[in-house]
Amino acid sequence: MTVLDNDKPHTELRISHGVAALTSSHPEVRRLKRQSEAPAIHGNKVWSSSYAIMQYLNDNPLPKNQSVLDVGCGFGTLSCYFQNKQQSRVLATDADPYVEPFFDLTCEINETSIPFRAMKIEKMTKQFLSDFDVLVGADICFWDEMTELLFKLINRATQVGVKQIYIADPGRQPFWDLADLAADKFYGTVKSIKTGKTKQSEKYILSINNS
């Protein structure tokens, strides 16, 4: 099914940067919630920091055909953006296996086919990470313990040649702790991005260039 006709209102979809995101009122989302286990690790919505990465990459596009690892993909809107708008090869991962049917639905409405793997961050080995050019994650640094997990993930990724890393967040303290560690170890920088048209909000992207 195609939904990206901007001449028609979509009260159950949010369309931004050329990709469609499901809202909780979408009938298929309601059906899936009735029929399957609900996502348990905050994977039950489209997190707004995804749009900060999209907005940044609209102005700073990746080379075509990059291999992208989406960590904590949730419903999958950011994964669809990378495939459709950045012409990337994407693997989507999430620690919560119950997001997969919602992820598949997002791919369907965006007319994409993206592989999904239920996988925790600590299971992402150097060998696994060596297959990717870019690592990206939006709203994944929400608990204190995520700071250390993500720092170790970034360390492994940079050691095996992942060239670019983007971690986006609205500015939680665990994110700032990660940014401080990344600045010292990887020369990471934080970019401020304002998202939204009528009601703007500020998001932050930790960017690490390992080229």
mmCIF file with all atom_site columns, N, CA and C in Angstrom, residues 7-74:
data_model
loop_
_atom_site.group_PDB
_atom_site.id
_atom_site.type_symbol
_atom_site.label_atom_id
_atom_site.label_alt_id
_atom_site.label_comp_id
_atom_site.label_asym_id
_atom_site.label_entity_id
_atom_site.label_seq_id
_atom_site.pdbx_PDB_ins_code
_atom_site.Cartn_x
_atom_site.Cartn_y
_atom_site.Cartn_z
_atom_site.occupancy
_atom_site.B_iso_or_equiv
_atom_site.pdbx_formal_charge
_atom_site.auth_seq_id
_atom_site.auth_comp_id
_atom_site.auth_asym_id
_atom_site.auth_atom_id
_atom_site.pdbx_PDB_model_num
ATOM 1   N N  . ASP A 1 7  ? -1.235 15.227  -1.037 1.00 0.00 ? 7  ASP A N  1
ATOM 2   C CA . ASP A 1 7  ? -2.438 15.999  -1.313 1.00 0.00 ? 7  ASP A CA 1
ATOM 3   C C  . ASP A 1 7  ? -3.609 15.550  -0.441 1.00 0.00 ? 7  ASP A C  1
ATOM 4   N N  . LYS A 1 8  ? -3.417 14.421  0.264  1.00 0.00 ? 8  LYS A N  1
ATOM 5   C CA . LYS A 1 8  ? -4.483 13.890  1.098  1.00 0.00 ? 8  LYS A CA 1
ATOM 6   C C  . LYS A 1 8  ? -4.093 13.972  2.574  1.00 0.00 ? 8  LYS A C  1
ATOM 7   N N  . PRO A 1 9  ? -5.034 14.286  3.457  1.00 0.00 ? 9  PRO A N  1
ATOM 8   C CA . PRO A 1 9  ? -4.706 14.313  4.880  1.00 0.00 ? 9  PRO A CA 1
ATOM 9   C C  . PRO A 1 9  ? -4.512 12.901  5.415  1.00 0.00 ? 9  PRO A C  1
ATOM 10  N N  . HIS A 1 10 ? -3.585 12.749  6.352  1.00 0.00 ? 10 HIS A N  1
ATOM 11  C CA . HIS A 1 10 ? -3.317 11.444  6.943  1.00 0.00 ? 10 HIS A CA 1
ATOM 12  C C  . HIS A 1 10 ? -3.365 11.600  8.466  1.00 0.00 ? 10 HIS A C  1
ATOM 13  N N  . THR A 1 11 ? -4.557 11.483  9.025  1.00 0.00 ? 11 THR A N  1
ATOM 14  C CA . THR A 1 11 ? -4.706 11.691  10.453 1.00 0.00 ? 11 THR A CA 1
ATOM 15  C C  . THR A 1 11 ? -4.075 10.574  11.266 1.00 0.00 ? 11 THR A C  1
ATOM 16  N N  . GLU A 1 12 ? -3.816 9.423   10.643 1.00 0.00 ? 12 GLU A N  1
ATOM 17  C CA . GLU A 1 12 ? -3.250 8.288   11.373 1.00 0.00 ? 12 GLU A CA 1
ATOM 18  C C  . GLU A 1 12 ? -1.796 8.048   11.012 1.00 0.00 ? 12 GLU A C  1
ATOM 19  N N  . LEU A 1 13 ? -1.219 8.971   10.249 1.00 0.00 ? 13 LEU A N  1
ATOM 20  C CA . LEU A 1 13 ? 0.170  8.878   9.846  1.00 0.00 ? 13 LEU A CA 1
ATOM 21  C C  . LEU A 1 13 ? 0.831  10.239  10.010 1.00 0.00 ? 13 LEU A C  1
ATOM 22  N N  . ARG A 1 14 ? 2.103  10.210  10.298 1.00 0.00 ? 14 ARG A N  1
ATOM 23  C CA . ARG A 1 14 ? 2.903  11.437  10.260 1.00 0.00 ? 14 ARG A CA 1
ATOM 24  C C  . ARG A 1 14 ? 3.889  11.286  9.112  1.00 0.00 ? 14 ARG A C  1
ATOM 25  N N  . ILE A 1 15 ? 3.823  12.182  8.135  1.00 0.00 ? 15 ILE A N  1
ATOM 26  C CA . ILE A 1 15 ? 4.704  12.115  6.982  1.00 0.00 ? 15 ILE A CA 1
ATOM 27  C C  . ILE A 1 15 ? 5.686  13.279  7.061  1.00 0.00 ? 15 ILE A C  1
ATOM 28  N N  . SER A 1 16 ? 6.964  12.950  7.138  1.00 0.00 ? 16 SER A N  1
ATOM 29  C CA . SER A 1 16 ? 8.004  13.961  7.257  1.00 0.00 ? 16 SER A CA 1
ATOM 30  C C  . SER A 1 16 ? 9.276  13.443  6.617  1.00 0.00 ? 16 SER A C  1
ATOM 31  N N  . HIS A 1 17 ? 9.978  14.327  5.928  1.00 0.00 ? 17 HIS A N  1
ATOM 32  C CA . HIS A 1 17 ? 11.224 13.964  5.249  1.00 0.00 ? 17 HIS A CA 1
ATOM 33  C C  . HIS A 1 17 ? 11.017 12.799  4.283  1.00 0.00 ? 17 HIS A C  1
ATOM 34  N N  . GLY A 1 18 ? 9.809  12.710  3.738  1.00 0.00 ? 18 GLY A N  1
ATOM 35  C CA . GLY A 1 18 ? 9.536  11.714  2.721  1.00 0.00 ? 18 GLY A CA 1
ATOM 36  C C  . GLY A 1 18 ? 9.260  10.315  3.223  1.00 0.00 ? 18 GLY A C  1
ATOM 37  N N  . VAL A 1 19 ? 9.098  10.147  4.531  1.00 0.00 ? 19 VAL A N  1
ATOM 38  C CA . VAL A 1 19 ? 8.762  8.833   5.075  1.00 0.00 ? 19 VAL A CA 1
ATOM 39  C C  . VAL A 1 19 ? 7.542  8.953   5.976  1.00 0.00 ? 19 VAL A C  1
ATOM 40  N N  . ALA A 1 20 ? 6.803  7.868   6.066  1.00 0.00 ? 20 ALA A N  1
ATOM 41  C CA . ALA A 1 20 ? 5.573  7.846   6.858  1.00 0.00 ? 20 ALA A CA 1
ATOM 42  C C  . ALA A 1 20 ? 5.816  7.126   8.177  1.00 0.00 ? 20 ALA A C  1
ATOM 43  N N  . ALA A 1 21 ? 5.300  7.705   9.248  1.00 0.00 ? 21 ALA A N  1
ATOM 44  C CA . ALA A 1 21 ? 5.375  7.103   10.575 1.00 0.00 ? 21 ALA A CA 1
ATOM 45  C C  . ALA A 1 21 ? 3.966  6.808   11.065 1.00 0.00 ? 21 ALA A C  1
ATOM 46  N N  . LEU A 1 22 ? 3.788  5.672   11.667 1.00 0.00 ? 22 LEU A N  1
ATOM 47  C CA . LEU A 1 22 ? 2.493  5.273   12.199 1.00 0.00 ? 22 LEU A CA 1
ATOM 48  C C  . LEU A 1 22 ? 2.203  5.982   13.505 1.00 0.00 ? 22 LEU A C  1
ATOM 49  N N  . THR A 1 23 ? 0.951  6.367   13.712 1.00 0.00 ? 23 THR A N  1
ATOM 50  C CA . THR A 1 23 ? 0.523  6.862   15.014 1.00 0.00 ? 23 THR A CA 1
ATOM 51  C C  . THR A 1 23 ? -0.221 5.748   15.752 1.00 0.00 ? 23 THR A C  1
ATOM 52  N N  . SER A 1 24 ? -0.410 5.946   17.029 1.00 0.00 ? 24 SER A N  1
ATOM 53  C CA . SER A 1 24 ? -1.083 4.922   17.834 1.00 0.00 ? 24 SER A CA 1
ATOM 54  C C  . SER A 1 24 ? -2.536 4.728   17.432 1.00 0.00 ? 24 SER A C  1
ATOM 55  N N  . SER A 1 25 ? -3.098 5.713   16.700 1.00 0.00 ? 25 SER A N  1
ATOM 56  C CA . SER A 1 25 ? -4.499 5.589   16.274 1.00 0.00 ? 25 SER A CA 1
ATOM 57  C C  . SER A 1 25 ? -4.661 4.846   14.947 1.00 0.00 ? 25 SER A C  1
ATOM 58  N N  . HIS A 1 26 ? -3.563 4.516   14.300 1.00 0.00 ? 26 HIS A N  1
ATOM 59  C CA . HIS A 1 26 ? -3.647 3.797   13.032 1.00 0.00 ? 26 HIS A CA 1
ATOM 60  C C  . HIS A 1 26 ? -4.321 2.446   13.273 1.00 0.00 ? 26 HIS A C  1
ATOM 61  N N  . PRO A 1 27 ? -5.308 2.070   12.466 1.00 0.00 ? 27 PRO A N  1
ATOM 62  C CA . PRO A 1 27 ? -6.050 0.822   12.730 1.00 0.00 ? 27 PRO A CA 1
ATOM 63  C C  . PRO A 1 27 ? -5.173 -0.425  12.734 1.00 0.00 ? 27 PRO A C  1
ATOM 64  N N  . GLU A 1 28 ? -4.136 -0.441  11.899 1.00 0.00 ? 28 GLU A N  1
ATOM 65  C CA . GLU A 1 28 ? -3.260 -1.607  11.892 1.00 0.00 ? 28 GLU A CA 1
ATOM 66  C C  . GLU A 1 28 ? -2.414 -1.684  13.152 1.00 0.00 ? 28 GLU A C  1
ATOM 67  N N  . VAL A 1 29 ? -2.024 -0.536  13.690 1.00 0.00 ? 29 VAL A N  1
ATOM 68  C CA . VAL A 1 29 ? -1.301 -0.523  14.965 1.00 0.00 ? 29 VAL A CA 1
ATOM 69  C C  . VAL A 1 29 ? -2.197 -1.040  16.075 1.00 0.00 ? 29 VAL A C  1
ATOM 70  N N  . ARG A 1 30 ? -3.450 -0.578  16.089 1.00 0.00 ? 30 ARG A N  1
ATOM 71  C CA . ARG A 1 30 ? -4.385 -1.053  17.111 1.00 0.00 ? 30 ARG A CA 1
ATOM 72  C C  . ARG A 1 30 ? -4.615 -2.556  16.984 1.00 0.00 ? 30 ARG A C  1
ATOM 73  N N  . ARG A 1 31 ? -4.703 -3.043  15.749 1.00 0.00 ? 31 ARG A N  1
ATOM 74  C CA . ARG A 1 31 ? -4.902 -4.479  15.530 1.00 0.00 ? 31 ARG A CA 1
ATOM 75  C C  . ARG A 1 31 ? -3.713 -5.283  16.045 1.00 0.00 ? 31 ARG A C  1
ATOM 76  N N  . LEU A 1 32 ? -2.503 -4.823  15.726 1.00 0.00 ? 32 LEU A N  1
ATOM 77  C CA . LEU A 1 32 ? -1.310 -5.535  16.176 1.00 0.00 ? 32 LEU A CA 1
ATOM 78  C C  . LEU A 1 32 ? -1.201 -5.543  17.700 1.00 0.00 ? 32 LEU A C  1
ATOM 79  N N  . LYS A 1 33 ? -1.576 -4.448  18.311 1.00 0.00 ? 33 LYS A N  1
ATOM 80  C CA . LYS A 1 33 ? -1.528 -4.392  19.772 1.00 0.00 ? 33 LYS A CA 1
ATOM 81  C C  . LYS A 1 33 ? -2.516 -5.367  20.406 1.00 0.00 ? 33 LYS A C  1
ATOM 82  N N  . ARG A 1 34 ? -3.629 -5.583  19.728 1.00 0.00 ? 34 ARG A N  1
ATOM 83  C CA . ARG A 1 34 ? -4.596 -6.556  20.245 1.00 0.00 ? 34 ARG A CA 1
ATOM 84  C C  . ARG A 1 34 ? -4.117 -7.987  20.052 1.00 0.00 ? 34 ARG A C  1
ATOM 85  N N  . GLN A 1 35 ? -3.420 -8.239  18.957 1.00 0.00 ? 35 GLN A N  1
ATOM 86  C CA . GLN A 1 35 ? -3.101 -9.608  18.564 1.00 0.00 ? 35 GLN A CA 1
ATOM 87  C C  . GLN A 1 35 ? -1.729 -10.089 19.022 1.00 0.00 ? 35 GLN A C  1
ATOM 88  N N  . SER A 1 36 ? -0.848 -9.186  19.430 1.00 0.00 ? 36 SER A N  1
ATOM 89  C CA . SER A 1 36 ? 0.511  -9.600  19.772 1.00 0.00 ? 36 SER A CA 1
ATOM 90  C C  . SER A 1 36 ? 0.972  -8.918  21.042 1.00 0.00 ? 36 SER A C  1
ATOM 91  N N  . GLU A 1 37 ? 2.130  -9.353  21.508 1.00 0.00 ? 37 GLU A N  1
ATOM 92  C CA . GLU A 1 37 ? 2.738  -8.736  22.672 1.00 0.00 ? 37 GLU A CA 1
ATOM 93  C C  . GLU A 1 37 ? 3.121  -7.293  22.342 1.00 0.00 ? 37 GLU A C  1
ATOM 94  N N  . ALA A 1 38 ? 2.893  -6.406  23.288 1.00 0.00 ? 38 ALA A N  1
ATOM 95  C CA . ALA A 1 38 ? 3.270  -5.012  23.071 1.00 0.00 ? 38 ALA A CA 1
ATOM 96  C C  . ALA A 1 38 ? 4.767  -4.841  23.274 1.00 0.00 ? 38 ALA A C  1
ATOM 97  N N  . PRO A 1 39 ? 5.410  -3.967  22.497 1.00 0.00 ? 39 PRO A N  1
ATOM 98  C CA . PRO A 1 39 ? 6.827  -3.675  22.738 1.00 0.00 ? 39 PRO A CA 1
ATOM 99  C C  . PRO A 1 39 ? 7.046  -3.242  24.179 1.00 0.00 ? 39 PRO A C  1
ATOM 100 N N  . ALA A 1 40 ? 8.137  -3.739  24.774 1.00 0.00 ? 40 ALA A N  1
ATOM 101 C CA . ALA A 1 40 ? 8.329  -3.546  26.205 1.00 0.00 ? 40 ALA A CA 1
ATOM 102 C C  . ALA A 1 40 ? 9.430  -2.558  26.555 1.00 0.00 ? 40 ALA A C  1
ATOM 103 N N  . ILE A 1 41 ? 10.388 -2.326  25.649 1.00 0.00 ? 41 ILE A N  1
ATOM 104 C CA . ILE A 1 41 ? 11.548 -1.502  25.996 1.00 0.00 ? 41 ILE A CA 1
ATOM 105 C C  . ILE A 1 41 ? 11.443 -0.156  25.280 1.00 0.00 ? 41 ILE A C  1
ATOM 106 N N  . HIS A 1 42 ? 10.379 0.571   25.565 1.00 0.00 ? 42 HIS A N  1
ATOM 107 C CA . HIS A 1 42 ? 10.161 1.907   24.994 1.00 0.00 ? 42 HIS A CA 1
ATOM 108 C C  . HIS A 1 42 ? 10.094 1.884   23.471 1.00 0.00 ? 42 HIS A C  1
ATOM 109 N N  . GLY A 1 43 ? 9.755  0.736   22.876 1.00 0.00 ? 43 GLY A N  1
ATOM 110 C CA . GLY A 1 43 ? 9.644  0.659   21.425 1.00 0.00 ? 43 GLY A CA 1
ATOM 111 C C  . GLY A 1 43 ? 8.223  0.827   20.938 1.00 0.00 ? 43 GLY A C  1
ATOM 112 N N  . ASN A 1 44 ? 7.410  1.530   21.718 1.00 0.00 ? 44 ASN A N  1
ATOM 113 C CA . ASN A 1 44 ? 5.982  1.598   21.424 1.00 0.00 ? 44 ASN A CA 1
ATOM 114 C C  . ASN A 1 44 ? 5.564  2.893   20.735 1.00 0.00 ? 44 ASN A C  1
ATOM 115 N N  . LYS A 1 45 ? 6.522  3.635   20.176 1.00 0.00 ? 45 LYS A N  1
ATOM 116 C CA . LYS A 1 45 ? 6.181  4.870   19.498 1.00 0.00 ? 45 LYS A CA 1
ATOM 117 C C  . LYS A 1 45 ? 7.344  5.268   18.602 1.00 0.00 ? 45 LYS A C  1
ATOM 118 N N  . VAL A 1 46 ? 7.103  6.263   17.762 1.00 0.00 ? 46 VAL A N  1
ATOM 119 C CA . VAL A 1 46 ? 8.177  6.829   16.951 1.00 0.00 ? 46 VAL A CA 1
ATOM 120 C C  . VAL A 1 46 ? 8.803  7.970   17.746 1.00 0.00 ? 46 VAL A C  1
ATOM 121 N N  . TRP A 1 47 ? 10.055 7.831   18.103 1.00 0.00 ? 47 TRP A N  1
ATOM 122 C CA . TRP A 1 47 ? 10.709 8.839   18.928 1.00 0.00 ? 47 TRP A CA 1
ATOM 123 C C  . TRP A 1 47 ? 11.203 9.986   18.060 1.00 0.00 ? 47 TRP A C  1
ATOM 124 N N  . SER A 1 48 ? 11.009 11.204  18.552 1.00 0.00 ? 48 SER A N  1
ATOM 125 C CA . SER A 1 48 ? 11.182 12.390  17.716 1.00 0.00 ? 48 SER A CA 1
ATOM 126 C C  . SER A 1 48 ? 12.627 12.684  17.354 1.00 0.00 ? 48 SER A C  1
ATOM 127 N N  . SER A 1 49 ? 13.594 12.136  18.092 1.00 0.00 ? 49 SER A N  1
ATOM 128 C CA . SER A 1 49 ? 14.992 12.388  17.737 1.00 0.00 ? 49 SER A CA 1
ATOM 129 C C  . SER A 1 49 ? 15.351 11.787  16.382 1.00 0.00 ? 49 SER A C  1
ATOM 130 N N  . SER A 1 50 ? 14.564 10.816  15.915 1.00 0.00 ? 50 SER A N  1
ATOM 131 C CA . SER A 1 50 ? 14.787 10.281  14.571 1.00 0.00 ? 50 SER A CA 1
ATOM 132 C C  . SER A 1 50 ? 14.758 11.395  13.529 1.00 0.00 ? 50 SER A C  1
ATOM 133 N N  . TYR A 1 51 ? 13.869 12.370  13.720 1.00 0.00 ? 51 TYR A N  1
ATOM 134 C CA . TYR A 1 51 ? 13.710 13.427  12.738 1.00 0.00 ? 51 TYR A CA 1
ATOM 135 C C  . TYR A 1 51 ? 14.899 14.386  12.741 1.00 0.00 ? 51 TYR A C  1
ATOM 136 N N  . ALA A 1 52 ? 15.608 14.474  13.865 1.00 0.00 ? 52 ALA A N  1
ATOM 137 C CA . ALA A 1 52 ? 16.818 15.298  13.889 1.00 0.00 ? 52 ALA A CA 1
ATOM 138 C C  . ALA A 1 52 ? 17.883 14.699  12.977 1.00 0.00 ? 52 ALA A C  1
ATOM 139 N N  . ILE A 1 53 ? 18.022 13.378  12.999 1.00 0.00 ? 53 ILE A N  1
ATOM 140 C CA . ILE A 1 53 ? 18.989 12.720  12.115 1.00 0.00 ? 53 ILE A CA 1
ATOM 141 C C  . ILE A 1 53 ? 18.575 12.904  10.665 1.00 0.00 ? 53 ILE A C  1
ATOM 142 N N  . MET A 1 54 ? 17.288 12.730  10.371 1.00 0.00 ? 54 MET A N  1
ATOM 143 C CA . MET A 1 54 ? 16.810 12.928  9.001  1.00 0.00 ? 54 MET A CA 1
ATOM 144 C C  . MET A 1 54 ? 17.092 14.351  8.527  1.00 0.00 ? 54 MET A C  1
ATOM 145 N N  . GLN A 1 55 ? 16.794 15.314  9.372  1.00 0.00 ? 55 GLN A N  1
ATOM 146 C CA . GLN A 1 55 ? 16.981 16.710  8.987  1.00 0.00 ? 55 GLN A CA 1
ATOM 147 C C  . GLN A 1 55 ? 18.455 17.003  8.736  1.00 0.00 ? 55 GLN A C  1
ATOM 148 N N  . TYR A 1 56 ? 19.322 16.493  9.594  1.00 0.00 ? 56 TYR A N  1
ATOM 149 C CA . TYR A 1 56 ? 20.750 16.723  9.431  1.00 0.00 ? 56 TYR A CA 1
ATOM 150 C C  . TYR A 1 56 ? 21.264 16.093  8.131  1.00 0.00 ? 56 TYR A C  1
ATOM 151 N N  . LEU A 1 57 ? 20.838 14.862  7.850  1.00 0.00 ? 57 LEU A N  1
ATOM 152 C CA . LEU A 1 57 ? 21.343 14.161  6.674  1.00 0.00 ? 57 LEU A CA 1
ATOM 153 C C  . LEU A 1 57 ? 20.718 14.662  5.373  1.00 0.00 ? 57 LEU A C  1
ATOM 154 N N  . ASN A 1 58 ? 19.577 15.329  5.440  1.00 0.00 ? 58 ASN A N  1
ATOM 155 C CA . ASN A 1 58 ? 19.060 15.994  4.250  1.00 0.00 ? 58 ASN A CA 1
ATOM 156 C C  . ASN A 1 58 ? 20.066 17.031  3.738  1.00 0.00 ? 58 ASN A C  1
ATOM 157 N N  . ASP A 1 59 ? 20.735 17.688  4.674  1.00 0.00 ? 59 ASP A N  1
ATOM 158 C CA . ASP A 1 59 ? 21.717 18.720  4.320  1.00 0.00 ? 59 ASP A CA 1
ATOM 159 C C  . ASP A 1 59 ? 23.131 18.161  4.194  1.00 0.00 ? 59 ASP A C  1
ATOM 160 N N  . ASN A 1 60 ? 23.373 16.994  4.779  1.00 0.00 ? 60 ASN A N  1
ATOM 161 C CA . ASN A 1 60 ? 24.701 16.377  4.766  1.00 0.00 ? 60 ASN A CA 1
ATOM 162 C C  . ASN A 1 60 ? 24.563 14.906  4.386  1.00 0.00 ? 60 ASN A C  1
ATOM 163 N N  . PRO A 1 61 ? 24.159 14.637  3.143  1.00 0.00 ? 61 PRO A N  1
ATOM 164 C CA . PRO A 1 61 ? 23.828 13.263  2.772  1.00 0.00 ? 61 PRO A CA 1
ATOM 165 C C  . PRO A 1 61 ? 25.028 12.326  2.794  1.00 0.00 ? 61 PRO A C  1
ATOM 166 N N  . LEU A 1 62 ? 24.725 11.050  3.029  1.00 0.00 ? 62 LEU A N  1
ATOM 167 C CA . LEU A 1 62 ? 25.736 10.013  2.963  1.00 0.00 ? 62 LEU A CA 1
ATOM 168 C C  . LEU A 1 62 ? 26.057 9.687   1.509  1.00 0.00 ? 62 LEU A C  1
ATOM 169 N N  . PRO A 1 63 ? 27.236 9.148   1.255  1.00 0.00 ? 63 PRO A N  1
ATOM 170 C CA . PRO A 1 63 ? 27.458 8.544   -0.064 1.00 0.00 ? 63 PRO A CA 1
ATOM 171 C C  . PRO A 1 63 ? 26.441 7.425   -0.273 1.00 0.00 ? 63 PRO A C  1
ATOM 172 N N  . LYS A 1 64 ? 26.070 7.186   -1.528 1.00 0.00 ? 64 LYS A N  1
ATOM 173 C CA . LYS A 1 64 ? 25.096 6.145   -1.816 1.00 0.00 ? 64 LYS A CA 1
ATOM 174 C C  . LYS A 1 64 ? 25.669 4.762   -1.505 1.00 0.00 ? 64 LYS A C  1
ATOM 175 N N  . ASN A 1 65 ? 24.748 3.846   -1.195 1.00 0.00 ? 65 ASN A N  1
ATOM 176 C CA . ASN A 1 65 ? 25.070 2.436   -0.990 1.00 0.00 ? 65 ASN A CA 1
ATOM 177 C C  . ASN A 1 65 ? 25.912 2.181   0.245  1.00 0.00 ? 65 ASN A C  1
ATOM 178 N N  . GLN A 1 66 ? 25.770 3.035   1.256  1.00 0.00 ? 66 GLN A N  1
ATOM 179 C CA . GLN A 1 66 ? 26.426 2.779   2.528  1.00 0.00 ? 66 GLN A CA 1
ATOM 180 C C  . GLN A 1 66 ? 25.675 1.674   3.286  1.00 0.00 ? 66 GLN A C  1
ATOM 181 N N  . SER A 1 67 ? 26.412 0.914   4.056  1.00 0.00 ? 67 SER A N  1
ATOM 182 C CA . SER A 1 67 ? 25.815 -0.124  4.898  1.00 0.00 ? 67 SER A CA 1
ATOM 183 C C  . SER A 1 67 ? 25.551 0.469   6.276  1.00 0.00 ? 67 SER A C  1
ATOM 184 N N  . VAL A 1 68 ? 24.277 0.532   6.662  1.00 0.00 ? 68 VAL A N  1
ATOM 185 C CA . VAL A 1 68 ? 23.864 1.243   7.875  1.00 0.00 ? 68 VAL A CA 1
ATOM 186 C C  . VAL A 1 68 ? 23.283 0.266   8.891  1.00 0.00 ? 68 VAL A C  1
ATOM 187 N N  . LEU A 1 69 ? 23.733 0.383   10.132 1.00 0.00 ? 69 LEU A N  1
ATOM 188 C CA . LEU A 1 69 ? 23.169 -0.371  11.256 1.00 0.00 ? 69 LEU A CA 1
ATOM 189 C C  . LEU A 1 69 ? 22.320 0.576   12.083 1.00 0.00 ? 69 LEU A C  1
ATOM 190 N N  . ASP A 1 70 ? 21.012 0.318   12.138 1.00 0.00 ? 70 ASP A N  1
ATOM 191 C CA . ASP A 1 70 ? 20.083 1.114   12.948 1.00 0.00 ? 70 ASP A CA 1
ATOM 192 C C  . ASP A 1 70 ? 19.895 0.390   14.278 1.00 0.00 ? 70 ASP A C  1
ATOM 193 N N  . VAL A 1 71 ? 20.438 0.962   15.341 1.00 0.00 ? 71 VAL A N  1
ATOM 194 C CA . VAL A 1 71 ? 20.400 0.359   16.676 1.00 0.00 ? 71 VAL A CA 1
ATOM 195 C C  . VAL A 1 71 ? 19.190 0.899   17.428 1.00 0.00 ? 71 VAL A C  1
ATOM 196 N N  . GLY A 1 72 ? 18.348 0.001   17.942 1.00 0.00 ? 72 GLY A N  1
ATOM 197 C CA . GLY A 1 72 ? 17.137 0.439   18.624 1.00 0.00 ? 72 GLY A CA 1
ATOM 198 C C  . GLY A 1 72 ? 16.150 1.034   17.650 1.00 0.00 ? 72 GLY A C  1
ATOM 199 N N  . CYS A 1 73 ? 15.845 0.288   16.590 1.00 0.00 ? 73 CYS A N  1
ATOM 200 C CA . CYS A 1 73 ? 15.070 0.820   15.459 1.00 0.00 ? 73 CYS A CA 1
ATOM 201 C C  . CYS A 1 73 ? 13.614 1.112   15.798 1.00 0.00 ? 73 CYS A C  1
ATOM 202 N N  . GLY A 1 74 ? 13.052 0.441   16.825 1.00 0.00 ? 74 GLY A N  1
ATOM 203 C CA . GLY A 1 74 ? 11.655 0.662   17.149 1.00 0.00 ? 74 GLY A CA 1
ATOM 204 C C  . GLY A 1 74 ? 10.743 0.366   15.973 1.00 0.00 ? 74 GLY A C  1
#
